[in-house]
mmCIF file of C-alpha atoms in Angstrom:
data_model
loop_
_atom_site.group_PDB
_atom_site.id
_atom_site.type_symbol
_atom_site.label_atom_id
_atom_site.label_comp_id
_atom_site.label_asym_id
_atom_site.label_seq_id
_atom_site.Cartn_x
_atom_site.Cartn_y
_atom_site.Cartn_z
ATOM 1 C CA MET T 1 -16.225 -10.548 14.647
ATOM 2 C CA SER T 2 -19.977 -12.348 14.510
ATOM 3 C CA PRO T 3 -20.105 -15.238 11.947
ATOM 4 C CA ASN T 4 -22.559 -12.847 9.548
ATOM 5 C CA TYR T 5 -19.502 -10.396 9.323
ATOM 6 C CA MET T 6 -17.074 -13.466 8.669
ATOM 7 C CA ARG T 7 -19.680 -14.658 6.045
ATOM 8 C CA SER T 8 -20.004 -11.313 4.567
ATOM 9 C CA PHE T 9 -16.021 -10.824 4.342
ATOM 10 C CA SER T 10 -15.512 -14.012 2.850
ATOM 11 C CA GLU T 11 -18.350 -13.533 0.012
ATOM 12 C CA GLY T 12 -16.933 -10.298 -0.715
ATOM 13 C CA CYS T 13 -13.191 -11.556 -1.177
ATOM 14 C CA LEU T 14 -14.421 -14.621 -3.039
ATOM 15 C CA ARG T 15 -17.126 -12.771 -5.387
ATOM 16 C CA PRO T 16 -15.727 -9.122 -6.057
ATOM 17 C CA PRO T 17 -18.218 -6.620 -7.511
ATOM 18 C CA THR T 18 -16.663 -6.619 -11.229
ATOM 19 C CA VAL T 19 -16.779 -9.708 -13.749
ATOM 20 C CA ILE T 20 -13.046 -9.178 -14.182
ATOM 21 C CA GLY T 21 -12.295 -9.366 -10.431
ATOM 22 C CA GLN T 22 -14.245 -12.671 -10.184
ATOM 23 C CA PHE T 23 -12.345 -14.077 -12.912
ATOM 24 C CA HIS T 24 -9.122 -12.757 -11.316
ATOM 25 C CA THR T 25 -9.958 -14.252 -7.958
ATOM 26 C CA LEU T 26 -10.577 -17.763 -9.822
ATOM 27 C CA PHE T 27 -7.385 -17.447 -11.692
ATOM 28 C CA PHE T 28 -5.546 -16.135 -8.566
ATOM 29 C CA GLY T 29 -6.936 -18.609 -6.014
ATOM 30 C CA SER T 30 -7.129 -21.771 -8.051
ATOM 31 C CA VAL T 31 -4.815 -21.794 -11.191
ATOM 32 C CA ARG T 32 -1.949 -19.749 -9.438
ATOM 33 C CA MET T 33 -2.227 -21.392 -5.790
ATOM 34 C CA PHE T 34 -2.308 -24.857 -7.145
ATOM 35 C CA PHE T 35 0.464 -24.541 -9.391
ATOM 36 C CA LEU T 36 2.680 -22.998 -6.772
ATOM 37 C CA GLY T 37 1.705 -25.360 -4.077
ATOM 38 C CA VAL T 38 1.870 -28.535 -5.899
ATOM 39 C CA LEU T 39 4.444 -28.061 -8.860
ATOM 40 C CA GLY T 40 6.491 -25.663 -6.880
ATOM 41 C CA PHE T 41 6.891 -28.215 -4.145
ATOM 42 C CA ALA T 42 7.929 -31.090 -6.601
ATOM 43 C CA VAL T 43 10.456 -28.739 -8.511
ATOM 44 C CA TYR T 44 12.335 -27.095 -5.610
ATOM 45 C CA GLY T 45 11.444 -29.530 -2.600
ATOM 46 C CA ASN T 46 14.539 -31.014 -2.501
ATOM 47 C CA GLU T 47 16.830 -28.638 -4.021
ATOM 48 C CA ALA T 48 18.739 -28.145 -1.050
ATOM 49 C CA LEU T 49 19.490 -31.883 -0.639
ATOM 50 C CA HIS T 50 20.720 -32.353 -4.319
ATOM 51 C CA PHE T 51 22.899 -29.020 -4.344
ATOM 52 C CA SER T 52 26.109 -30.166 -4.587
ATOM 53 C CA CYS T 53 29.739 -28.551 -4.939
ATOM 54 C CA ASP T 54 33.251 -29.317 -5.423
ATOM 55 C CA PRO T 55 34.732 -30.309 -3.221
ATOM 56 C CA ASP T 56 31.611 -32.062 -1.921
ATOM 57 C CA LYS T 57 31.622 -31.136 1.694
ATOM 58 C CA ARG T 58 28.732 -30.252 3.956
ATOM 59 C CA GLU T 59 30.015 -26.856 4.880
ATOM 60 C CA VAL T 60 30.745 -25.658 1.400
ATOM 61 C CA ASN T 61 27.370 -27.037 -0.175
ATOM 62 C CA LEU T 62 25.308 -25.331 2.749
ATOM 63 C CA PHE T 63 27.582 -22.065 2.056
ATOM 64 C CA CYS T 64 27.149 -22.292 -1.454
ATOM 65 C CA TYR T 65 23.691 -22.937 -1.499
ATOM 66 C CA ASN T 66 22.747 -19.939 0.958
ATOM 67 C CA GLN T 67 24.768 -17.681 -1.665
ATOM 68 C CA PHE T 68 22.867 -19.412 -4.588
ATOM 69 C CA ARG T 69 19.236 -18.811 -2.746
ATOM 70 C CA PRO T 70 19.401 -16.229 -0.429
ATOM 71 C CA ILE T 71 15.720 -16.754 -0.154
ATOM 72 C CA THR T 72 13.851 -20.064 -1.660
ATOM 73 C CA PRO T 73 11.493 -19.197 -4.529
ATOM 74 C CA GLN T 74 8.461 -21.194 -2.822
ATOM 75 C CA VAL T 75 8.957 -18.822 0.247
ATOM 76 C CA PHE T 76 9.217 -15.524 -2.099
ATOM 77 C CA TRP T 77 5.959 -16.527 -4.060
ATOM 78 C CA ALA T 78 4.139 -17.444 -1.167
ATOM 79 C CA LEU T 79 5.024 -13.973 0.447
ATOM 80 C CA GLN T 80 4.058 -12.321 -2.867
ATOM 81 C CA LEU T 81 0.454 -13.856 -2.715
ATOM 82 C CA VAL T 82 -0.333 -13.035 0.543
ATOM 83 C CA ILE T 83 1.059 -9.256 0.214
ATOM 84 C CA VAL T 84 -0.883 -8.920 -2.942
ATOM 85 C CA LEU T 85 -4.227 -10.206 -1.282
ATOM 86 C CA VAL T 86 -3.795 -7.524 1.390
ATOM 87 C CA PRO T 87 -5.383 -4.384 -0.387
ATOM 88 C CA GLY T 88 -8.286 -6.532 -1.626
ATOM 89 C CA ALA T 89 -8.834 -7.883 2.029
ATOM 90 C CA PHE T 90 -8.449 -4.566 3.662
ATOM 91 C CA PHE T 91 -11.222 -3.089 1.103
ATOM 92 C CA HIS T 92 -13.695 -6.185 1.995
ATOM 93 C CA LEU T 93 -12.932 -5.822 5.363
ATOM 94 C CA TYR T 94 -13.920 -2.357 5.254
ATOM 95 C CA ALA T 95 -16.891 -2.882 3.300
ATOM 96 C CA THR T 96 -18.068 -5.628 5.943
ATOM 97 C CA CYS T 97 -17.766 -3.280 8.789
ATOM 98 C CA ARG T 98 -19.482 -0.602 7.062
ATOM 99 C CA SER T 99 -22.450 -3.137 5.865
ATOM 100 C CA ILE T 100 -21.597 -2.045 2.412
ATOM 101 C CA LYS T 101 -23.566 -4.305 -0.359
ATOM 102 C CA GLN T 102 -21.564 -5.674 -3.465
ATOM 103 C CA GLU T 103 -24.161 -3.999 -5.787
ATOM 104 C CA ASP T 104 -23.509 -0.395 -3.731
ATOM 105 C CA ILE T 105 -19.621 -0.613 -4.730
ATOM 106 C CA LEU T 106 -19.822 0.428 -8.170
ATOM 107 C CA GLN T 107 -22.753 2.771 -7.709
ATOM 108 C CA LYS T 108 -21.412 5.199 -5.333
ATOM 109 C CA SER T 109 -18.288 7.202 -6.070
ATOM 110 C CA PHE T 110 -16.336 6.728 -2.907
ATOM 111 C CA TYR T 111 -16.694 3.202 -2.643
ATOM 112 C CA SER T 112 -15.695 2.361 -6.265
ATOM 113 C CA GLY T 113 -12.756 4.892 -6.149
ATOM 114 C CA PHE T 114 -11.625 3.108 -2.889
ATOM 115 C CA TYR T 115 -11.978 -0.207 -4.494
ATOM 116 C CA MET T 116 -10.021 0.973 -7.695
ATOM 117 C CA PHE T 117 -7.377 2.139 -5.517
ATOM 118 C CA SER T 118 -7.196 -1.314 -3.870
ATOM 119 C CA VAL T 119 -6.757 -2.713 -7.445
ATOM 120 C CA PHE T 120 -4.159 -0.268 -8.043
ATOM 121 C CA LEU T 121 -2.262 -1.091 -5.220
ATOM 122 C CA ARG T 122 -2.451 -5.010 -6.517
ATOM 123 C CA ILE T 123 -0.598 -3.652 -9.567
ATOM 124 C CA VAL T 124 2.024 -1.817 -7.659
ATOM 125 C CA LEU T 125 2.796 -4.708 -5.514
ATOM 126 C CA GLU T 126 2.790 -7.154 -8.326
ATOM 127 C CA THR T 127 5.258 -4.718 -10.508
ATOM 128 C CA VAL T 128 7.389 -4.631 -7.404
ATOM 129 C CA ALA T 129 7.304 -8.598 -6.834
ATOM 130 C CA PHE T 130 8.238 -8.932 -10.534
ATOM 131 C CA TRP T 131 11.122 -6.641 -10.294
ATOM 132 C CA LEU T 132 12.621 -8.638 -7.041
ATOM 133 C CA GLN T 133 11.956 -11.861 -8.524
ATOM 134 C CA ILE T 134 14.244 -10.530 -11.500
ATOM 135 C CA GLN T 135 16.975 -9.335 -9.322
ATOM 136 C CA LEU T 136 16.927 -12.476 -7.110
ATOM 137 C CA PHE T 137 16.154 -15.293 -9.705
ATOM 138 C CA GLY T 138 16.733 -14.116 -13.252
ATOM 139 C CA PHE T 139 15.220 -15.437 -15.975
ATOM 140 C CA LYS T 140 17.173 -18.647 -16.630
ATOM 141 C CA VAL T 141 18.764 -21.153 -13.934
ATOM 142 C CA GLY T 142 22.286 -22.375 -15.209
ATOM 143 C CA ALA T 143 23.357 -25.887 -14.691
ATOM 144 C CA ILE T 144 26.580 -24.751 -13.184
ATOM 145 C CA TYR T 145 26.874 -22.139 -10.250
ATOM 146 C CA MET T 146 30.325 -20.561 -9.521
ATOM 147 C CA CYS T 147 30.433 -20.168 -5.330
ATOM 148 C CA ASP T 148 33.071 -17.851 -3.825
ATOM 149 C CA VAL T 149 33.962 -19.408 -0.670
ATOM 150 C CA GLY T 150 36.131 -16.649 0.432
ATOM 151 C CA ALA T 151 34.085 -16.289 3.510
ATOM 152 C CA LEU T 152 34.999 -19.887 4.652
ATOM 153 C CA LYS T 153 38.927 -18.510 4.444
ATOM 154 C CA LYS T 154 39.193 -20.969 1.542
ATOM 155 C CA LYS T 155 40.844 -18.883 -1.290
ATOM 156 C CA PHE T 156 39.263 -20.879 -4.355
ATOM 157 C CA VAL T 157 35.833 -20.671 -6.286
ATOM 158 C CA SER T 158 33.691 -23.786 -5.995
ATOM 159 C CA ARG T 159 32.005 -25.248 -8.949
ATOM 160 C CA CYS T 160 28.527 -26.383 -7.947
ATOM 161 C CA MET T 161 25.887 -28.498 -9.564
ATOM 162 C CA VAL T 162 22.369 -27.039 -9.662
ATOM 163 C CA PRO T 163 19.665 -29.840 -9.959
ATOM 164 C CA GLU T 164 16.990 -29.986 -12.425
ATOM 165 C CA HIS T 165 17.822 -26.501 -13.529
ATOM 166 C CA PHE T 166 15.575 -26.737 -16.935
ATOM 167 C CA GLU T 167 12.503 -27.541 -14.991
ATOM 168 C CA LYS T 168 13.215 -24.512 -12.849
ATOM 169 C CA THR T 169 13.792 -22.268 -15.659
ATOM 170 C CA ILE T 170 10.579 -23.415 -17.026
ATOM 171 C CA PHE T 171 8.820 -22.677 -13.437
ATOM 172 C CA LEU T 172 10.392 -19.314 -13.547
ATOM 173 C CA ILE T 173 8.788 -18.464 -16.751
ATOM 174 C CA ALA T 174 5.625 -19.506 -15.749
ATOM 175 C CA MET T 175 5.466 -17.663 -12.626
ATOM 176 C CA TYR T 176 6.488 -14.405 -14.542
ATOM 177 C CA THR T 177 3.630 -15.117 -16.657
ATOM 178 C CA PHE T 178 1.195 -15.643 -14.129
ATOM 179 C CA THR T 179 2.432 -12.085 -12.956
ATOM 180 C CA VAL T 180 1.962 -10.468 -15.790
ATOM 181 C CA ILE T 181 -1.710 -12.192 -16.360
ATOM 182 C CA THR T 182 -2.767 -10.896 -12.987
ATOM 183 C CA VAL T 183 -1.571 -7.014 -13.541
ATOM 184 C CA VAL T 184 -3.376 -7.174 -17.042
ATOM 185 C CA LEU T 185 -6.351 -8.428 -15.323
ATOM 186 C CA CYS T 186 -6.203 -5.603 -12.576
ATOM 187 C CA VAL T 187 -5.751 -2.959 -15.220
ATOM 188 C CA ALA T 188 -8.928 -4.511 -17.040
ATOM 189 C CA GLU T 189 -10.776 -4.422 -13.826
ATOM 190 C CA ILE T 190 -10.028 -0.616 -13.411
ATOM 191 C CA PHE T 191 -11.028 -0.203 -17.036
ATOM 192 C CA GLU T 192 -14.316 -1.999 -16.259
ATOM 193 C CA ILE T 193 -15.307 0.081 -13.263
ATOM 194 C CA SER T 194 -14.315 2.926 -15.074
ATOM 195 C CA CYS T 195 -16.801 1.963 -17.781
ATOM 196 C CA ARG T 196 -19.594 1.136 -15.619
ATOM 197 C CA ARG T 197 -19.105 4.373 -13.785
ATOM 198 C CA LEU T 198 -19.643 6.277 -17.091
ATOM 199 C CA GLY T 199 -22.503 4.051 -18.250
ATOM 200 C CA PHE T 200 -20.949 2.214 -21.043
ATOM 201 C CA LEU T 201 -21.747 -0.933 -19.238
ATOM 202 C CA LYS T 202 -24.684 -1.868 -17.004
ATOM 203 C CA ASN T 203 -24.044 -2.528 -13.431
ATOM 204 C CA GLN T 204 -24.632 -6.060 -12.006
#
């Protein structure tokens, strides 16, 4: 792909054709990624090292931590961010290959419909991620986790201490909030496109 195509693709991703889309990109790209990359590492970075069970044996600690965290929150949220970006990136790649200008996207029915479909896919992916997060992490991190170590051929339930459980609860709520905000922004973006197509708003 030539440098011109790469420039056009990056500009399309960073500057969507709608005002709300541009705000969504700013919110998504700066606030959400900064929150996950910086604060997420601070909260979850050493969780496995400080996760301890009774009896405090390495095999018990590792087994119970894997049971407590089938997937680490940082990995889950990083995958969520990447997957949610795919529909928009695919649309802008298509627009770049077809040499579609940003101002033409909202003026032609096929292009605006295609773009609205990519935004709708973002909503679906965010909703699925929201549901999965509830199934994996819930809404609150308890101070104590009761671990069934029967698979280790030890007939007892281990009592494990979860480090910084209150901070993790706050972080969970924040990530749920970010997901809700991005879904609301996507819905508002579809509404903005519809209003522009119907002539209620002037195109940029």
